[in-house]
Coordinates of C-alpha atoms and ligand atoms in Angstrom, one line a residue:
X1 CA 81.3 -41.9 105.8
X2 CA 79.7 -43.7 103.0
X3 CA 82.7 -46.3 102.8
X4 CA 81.5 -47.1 107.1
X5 CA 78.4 -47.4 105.8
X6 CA 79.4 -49.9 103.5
X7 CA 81.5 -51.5 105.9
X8 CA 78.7 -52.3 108.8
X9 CA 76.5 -53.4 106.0
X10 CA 79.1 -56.0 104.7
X11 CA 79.4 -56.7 108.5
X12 CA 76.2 -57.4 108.8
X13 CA 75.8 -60.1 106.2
X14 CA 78.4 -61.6 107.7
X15 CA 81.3 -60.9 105.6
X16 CA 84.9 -60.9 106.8
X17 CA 85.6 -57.5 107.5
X18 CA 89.0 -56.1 109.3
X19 CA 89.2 -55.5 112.6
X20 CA 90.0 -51.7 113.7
X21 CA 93.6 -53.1 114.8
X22 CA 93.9 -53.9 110.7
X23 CA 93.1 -50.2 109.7
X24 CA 97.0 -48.1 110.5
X25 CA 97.6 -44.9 111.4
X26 CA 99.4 -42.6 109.4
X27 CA 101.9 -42.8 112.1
X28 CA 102.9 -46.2 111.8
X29 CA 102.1 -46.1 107.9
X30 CA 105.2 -44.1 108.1
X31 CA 107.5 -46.3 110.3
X32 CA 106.5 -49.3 108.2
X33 CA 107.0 -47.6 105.2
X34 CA 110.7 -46.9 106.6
X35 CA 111.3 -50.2 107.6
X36 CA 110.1 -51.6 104.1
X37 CA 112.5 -49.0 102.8
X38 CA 115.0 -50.4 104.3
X39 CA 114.5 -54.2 103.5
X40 CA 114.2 -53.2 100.2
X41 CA 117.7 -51.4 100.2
X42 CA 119.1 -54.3 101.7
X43 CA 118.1 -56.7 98.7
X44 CA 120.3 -54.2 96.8
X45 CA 123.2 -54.3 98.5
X46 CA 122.4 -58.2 97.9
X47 CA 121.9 -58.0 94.7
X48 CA 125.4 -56.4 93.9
X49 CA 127.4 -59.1 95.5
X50 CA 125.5 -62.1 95.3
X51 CA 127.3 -64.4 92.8
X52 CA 128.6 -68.0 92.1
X53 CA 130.9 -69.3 95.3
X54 CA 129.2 -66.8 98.0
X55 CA 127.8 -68.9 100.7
X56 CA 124.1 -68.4 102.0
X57 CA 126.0 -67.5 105.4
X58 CA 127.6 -64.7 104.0
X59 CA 124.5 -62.8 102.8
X60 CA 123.2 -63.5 106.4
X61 CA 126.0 -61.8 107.6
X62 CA 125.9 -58.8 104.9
X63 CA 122.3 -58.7 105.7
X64 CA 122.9 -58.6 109.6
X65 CA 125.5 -56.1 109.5
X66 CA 123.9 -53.4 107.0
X67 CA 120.7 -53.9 109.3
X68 CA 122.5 -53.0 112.7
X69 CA 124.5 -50.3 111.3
X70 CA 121.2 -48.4 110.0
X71 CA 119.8 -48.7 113.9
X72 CA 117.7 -51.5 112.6
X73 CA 116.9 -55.0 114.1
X74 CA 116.5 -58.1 112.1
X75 CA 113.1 -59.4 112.5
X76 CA 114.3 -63.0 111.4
X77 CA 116.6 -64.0 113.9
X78 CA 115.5 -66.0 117.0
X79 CA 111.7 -65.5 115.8
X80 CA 110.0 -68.4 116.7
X81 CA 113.5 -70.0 117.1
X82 CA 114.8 -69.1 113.6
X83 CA 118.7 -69.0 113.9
X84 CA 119.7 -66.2 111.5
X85 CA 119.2 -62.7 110.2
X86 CA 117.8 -64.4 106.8
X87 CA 116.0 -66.6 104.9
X88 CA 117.8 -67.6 102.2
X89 CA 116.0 -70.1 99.8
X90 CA 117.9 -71.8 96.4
X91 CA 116.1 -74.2 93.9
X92 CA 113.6 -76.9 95.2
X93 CA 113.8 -74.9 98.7
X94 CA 110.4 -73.1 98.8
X95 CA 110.7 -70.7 101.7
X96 CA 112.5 -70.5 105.5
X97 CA 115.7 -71.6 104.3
X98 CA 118.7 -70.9 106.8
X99 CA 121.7 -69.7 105.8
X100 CA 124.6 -72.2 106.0
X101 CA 128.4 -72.8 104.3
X102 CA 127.2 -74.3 100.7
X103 CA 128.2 -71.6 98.4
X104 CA 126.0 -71.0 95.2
X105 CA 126.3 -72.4 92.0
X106 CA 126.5 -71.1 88.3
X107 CA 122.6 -71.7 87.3
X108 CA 121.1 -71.8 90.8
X109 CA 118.0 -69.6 91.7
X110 CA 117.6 -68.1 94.9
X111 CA 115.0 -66.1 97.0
X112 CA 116.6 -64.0 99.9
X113 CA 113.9 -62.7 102.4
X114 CA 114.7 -59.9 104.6
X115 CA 112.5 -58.5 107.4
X116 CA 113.8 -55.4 109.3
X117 CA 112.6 -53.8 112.7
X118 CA 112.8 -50.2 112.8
X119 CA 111.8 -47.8 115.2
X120 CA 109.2 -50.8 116.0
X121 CA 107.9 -51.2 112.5
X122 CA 108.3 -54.1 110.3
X123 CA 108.7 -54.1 106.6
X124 CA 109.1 -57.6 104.5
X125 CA 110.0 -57.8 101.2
X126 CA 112.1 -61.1 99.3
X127 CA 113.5 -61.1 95.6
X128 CA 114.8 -63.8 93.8
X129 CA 118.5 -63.6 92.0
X130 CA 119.7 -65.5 89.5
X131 CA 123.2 -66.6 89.7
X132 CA 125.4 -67.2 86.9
X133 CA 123.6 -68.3 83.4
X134 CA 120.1 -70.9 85.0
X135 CA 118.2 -72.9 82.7
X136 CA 115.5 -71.6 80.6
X137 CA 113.0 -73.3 82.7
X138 CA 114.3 -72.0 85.8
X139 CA 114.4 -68.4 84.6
X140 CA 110.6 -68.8 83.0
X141 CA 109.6 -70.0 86.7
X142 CA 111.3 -66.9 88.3
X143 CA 109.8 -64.6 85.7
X144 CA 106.0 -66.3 86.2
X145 CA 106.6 -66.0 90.1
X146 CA 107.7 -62.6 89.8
X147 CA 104.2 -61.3 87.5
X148 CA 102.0 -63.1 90.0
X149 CA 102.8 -60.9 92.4
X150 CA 102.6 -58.0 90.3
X151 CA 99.0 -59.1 89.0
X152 CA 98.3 -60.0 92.7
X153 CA 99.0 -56.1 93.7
X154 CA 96.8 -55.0 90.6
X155 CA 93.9 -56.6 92.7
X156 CA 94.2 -54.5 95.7
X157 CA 91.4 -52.1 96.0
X158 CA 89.3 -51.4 98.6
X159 CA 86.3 -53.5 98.6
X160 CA 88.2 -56.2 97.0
X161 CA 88.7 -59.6 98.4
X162 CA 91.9 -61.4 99.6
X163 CA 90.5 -64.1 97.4
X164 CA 90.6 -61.7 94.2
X165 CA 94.5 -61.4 95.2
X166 CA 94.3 -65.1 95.2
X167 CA 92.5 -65.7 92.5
X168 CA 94.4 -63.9 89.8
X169 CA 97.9 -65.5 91.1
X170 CA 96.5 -69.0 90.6
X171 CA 95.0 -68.6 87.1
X172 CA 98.2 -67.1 85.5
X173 CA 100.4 -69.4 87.0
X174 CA 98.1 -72.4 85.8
X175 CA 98.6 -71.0 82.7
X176 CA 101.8 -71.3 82.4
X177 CA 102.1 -75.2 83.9
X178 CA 103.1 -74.1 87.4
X179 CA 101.5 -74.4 90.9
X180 CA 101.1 -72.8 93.5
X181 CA 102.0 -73.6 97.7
X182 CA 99.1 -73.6 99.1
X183 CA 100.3 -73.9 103.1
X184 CA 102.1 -70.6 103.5
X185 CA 100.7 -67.2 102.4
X186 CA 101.1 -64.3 102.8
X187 CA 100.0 -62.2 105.8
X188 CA 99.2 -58.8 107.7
X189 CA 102.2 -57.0 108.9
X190 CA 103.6 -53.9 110.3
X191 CA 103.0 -53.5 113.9
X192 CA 104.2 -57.5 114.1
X193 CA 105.8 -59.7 111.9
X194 CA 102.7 -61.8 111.4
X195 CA 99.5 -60.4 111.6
X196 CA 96.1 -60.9 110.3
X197 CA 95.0 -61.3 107.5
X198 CA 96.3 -64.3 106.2
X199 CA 97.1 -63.7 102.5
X200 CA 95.9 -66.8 100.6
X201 CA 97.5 -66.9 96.9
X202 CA 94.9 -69.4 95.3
X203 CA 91.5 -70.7 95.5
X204 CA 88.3 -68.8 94.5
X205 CA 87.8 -65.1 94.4
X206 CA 84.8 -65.0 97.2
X207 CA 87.5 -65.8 99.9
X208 CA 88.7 -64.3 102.5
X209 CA 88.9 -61.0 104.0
X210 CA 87.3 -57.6 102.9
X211 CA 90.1 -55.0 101.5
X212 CA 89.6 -51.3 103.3
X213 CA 92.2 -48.8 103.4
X214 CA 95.3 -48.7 105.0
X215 CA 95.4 -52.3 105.5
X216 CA 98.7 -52.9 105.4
X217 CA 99.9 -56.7 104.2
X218 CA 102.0 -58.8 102.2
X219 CA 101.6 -61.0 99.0
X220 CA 104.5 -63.1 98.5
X221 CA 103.3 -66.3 95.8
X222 CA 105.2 -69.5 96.2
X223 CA 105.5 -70.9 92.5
X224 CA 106.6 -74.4 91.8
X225 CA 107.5 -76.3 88.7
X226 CA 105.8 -79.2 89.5
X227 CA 103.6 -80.2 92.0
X228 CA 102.7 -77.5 95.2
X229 CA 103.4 -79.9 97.8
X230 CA 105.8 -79.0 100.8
X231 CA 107.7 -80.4 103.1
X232 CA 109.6 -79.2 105.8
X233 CA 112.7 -80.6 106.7
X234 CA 114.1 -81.8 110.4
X235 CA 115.7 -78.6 111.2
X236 CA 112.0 -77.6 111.3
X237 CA 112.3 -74.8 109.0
X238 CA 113.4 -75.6 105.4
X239 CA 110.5 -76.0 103.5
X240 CA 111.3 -77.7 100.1
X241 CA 109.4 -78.9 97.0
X242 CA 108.3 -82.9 98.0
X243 CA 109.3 -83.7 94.2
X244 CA 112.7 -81.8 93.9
X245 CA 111.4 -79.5 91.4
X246 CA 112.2 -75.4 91.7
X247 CA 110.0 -73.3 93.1
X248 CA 110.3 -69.2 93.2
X249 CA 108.7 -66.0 95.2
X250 CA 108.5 -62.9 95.3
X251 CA 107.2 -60.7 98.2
X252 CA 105.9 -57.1 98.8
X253 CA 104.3 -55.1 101.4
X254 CA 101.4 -53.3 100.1
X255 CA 98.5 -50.6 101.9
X256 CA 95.6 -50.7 100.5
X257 CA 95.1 -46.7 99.4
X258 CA 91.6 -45.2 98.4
X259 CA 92.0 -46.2 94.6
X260 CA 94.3 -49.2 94.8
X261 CA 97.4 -50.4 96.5
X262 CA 101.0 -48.2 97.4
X263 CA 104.1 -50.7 97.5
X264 CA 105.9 -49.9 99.7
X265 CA 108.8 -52.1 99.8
X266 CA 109.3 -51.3 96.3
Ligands
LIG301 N1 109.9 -63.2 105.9 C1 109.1 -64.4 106.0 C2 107.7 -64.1 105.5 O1 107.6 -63.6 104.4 C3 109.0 -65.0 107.4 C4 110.3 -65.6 107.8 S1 110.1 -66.1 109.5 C5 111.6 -66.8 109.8 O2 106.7 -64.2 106.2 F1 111.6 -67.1 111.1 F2 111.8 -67.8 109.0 F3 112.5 -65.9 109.5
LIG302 CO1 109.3 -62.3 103.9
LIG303 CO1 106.1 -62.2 104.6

């Protein structure tokens, strides 16, 4: 009751406060939290085959396969006109990669990016692998990418801001000489693939929306070496670095509980 209270009174001033549709149920707290459980078990079965000379293709069709036999859908393919079951994103590629028949290299990074359907629910979770023996540089970036999300998730608490989240991925990454995307974020999920709010991962901490519990969202930073400008390629998709430089991410789904934040992807 007090935490309503709070709430209308935040409303009031005229801060960005969710909308009921943003608060779940524990019903579909439950199928998302299946669905993330199953994303995430899919990155494992990736993670113990991935390897030098395994084509981007092949993990889409690992990743379709283990999807459909657990009664799952993949929430990738033919969304928004995406032609596979995956993203699969290596080196300079910065997100929405599609799989195709390059096969991977000794000292290539890559981020795979699963997003399964079940019972209705979506869950969304991406890793990055490192394949063979990469470059110091290239493992430091994955590494930086991977503790931005981490302190990201150390942020959520009701009452918090999106732009504390945003805030805290920004500095650290700064730090260390790298930048961060600024035109994809992350976003509300669950019920659909994309929802409100959208997850911004720099800029200052009085942004963005109001944290309350059992929001249920993303954070997935987009770490580059060198500069944090995109491009997107002509298959309308591909997003890659506009210098060549490497860029890595990491991705959760997270609820917002009464003291901080459950992962549930993890
Ligand atoms: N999983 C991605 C995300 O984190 C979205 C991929 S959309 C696709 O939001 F169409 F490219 F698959
Ligand atoms: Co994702
Ligand atoms: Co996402």
């Amino acid at each position: 009751m007090e935490q309503d209270a709070r709430l209308e009174q935040l409303q009031a001033k005229g801060y960005p406060v969710p909308g009921r549709e943003l608060i779940k149920t524990e019903q579909q707290i439950d199928g998302i939290r299946r669905a993330c459980q199953l994303s995430s078990q899919i990155l494992d079965m990736v993670g113990q085959r991935i390897r030098a000379g395994v084509t981007t293709n092949e993990i889409n069709q690992w990743v379709h396969e283990y999807t459909i036999q657990n009664g799952a859908i993949p929430a990738c393919l033919n969304y928004e006109g995406f032609p596979k079951s995956v993203c699969t994103s290596p080196n300079n590629v910065i997100c929405h990669g599609i799989p195709n028949n390059n096969p991977l290299e000794d000292g290539d990074i890559i981020n795979v990016d699963v997003t399964s359907i079940v019972d209705g629910f979506y869950g969304d979770v991406s890793r990055m692998f490192l394949i063979g023996d990469p470059a110091r540089e290239a493992r430091e970036l994955v590494q930086i990418a991977r503790d931005c999300l981490y302190l990201g998730i150390e942020q959520v608490k009701p009452f918090n801001r999106i732009g504390d989240i945003a805030y805290a991925i920004e500095q650290y990454a700064k730090q260390h000489g790298f930048s961060v995307v600024q035109d994809y974020g992350g976003h509300g999920v669950g019920v659909n693939f994309h929802e409100e709010p959208f997850v911004q991962h720099y800029g200052a901490r009085e942004n963005g929306m109001i944290l309350v519990p059992n929001m249920v969202f993303t954070i997935e930073p987009m770490i580059n070496a060198g500069s944090y400008k995109c491009k997107r390629l002509k298959d309308g998709w591909t997003t890659v670095t506009v210098d060549g430089s490497l860029s890595a991410q990491w991705e959760h789904t997270v609820r917002v509980t009464e003291t901080g934040a459950e992962i549930l992807s993890e």
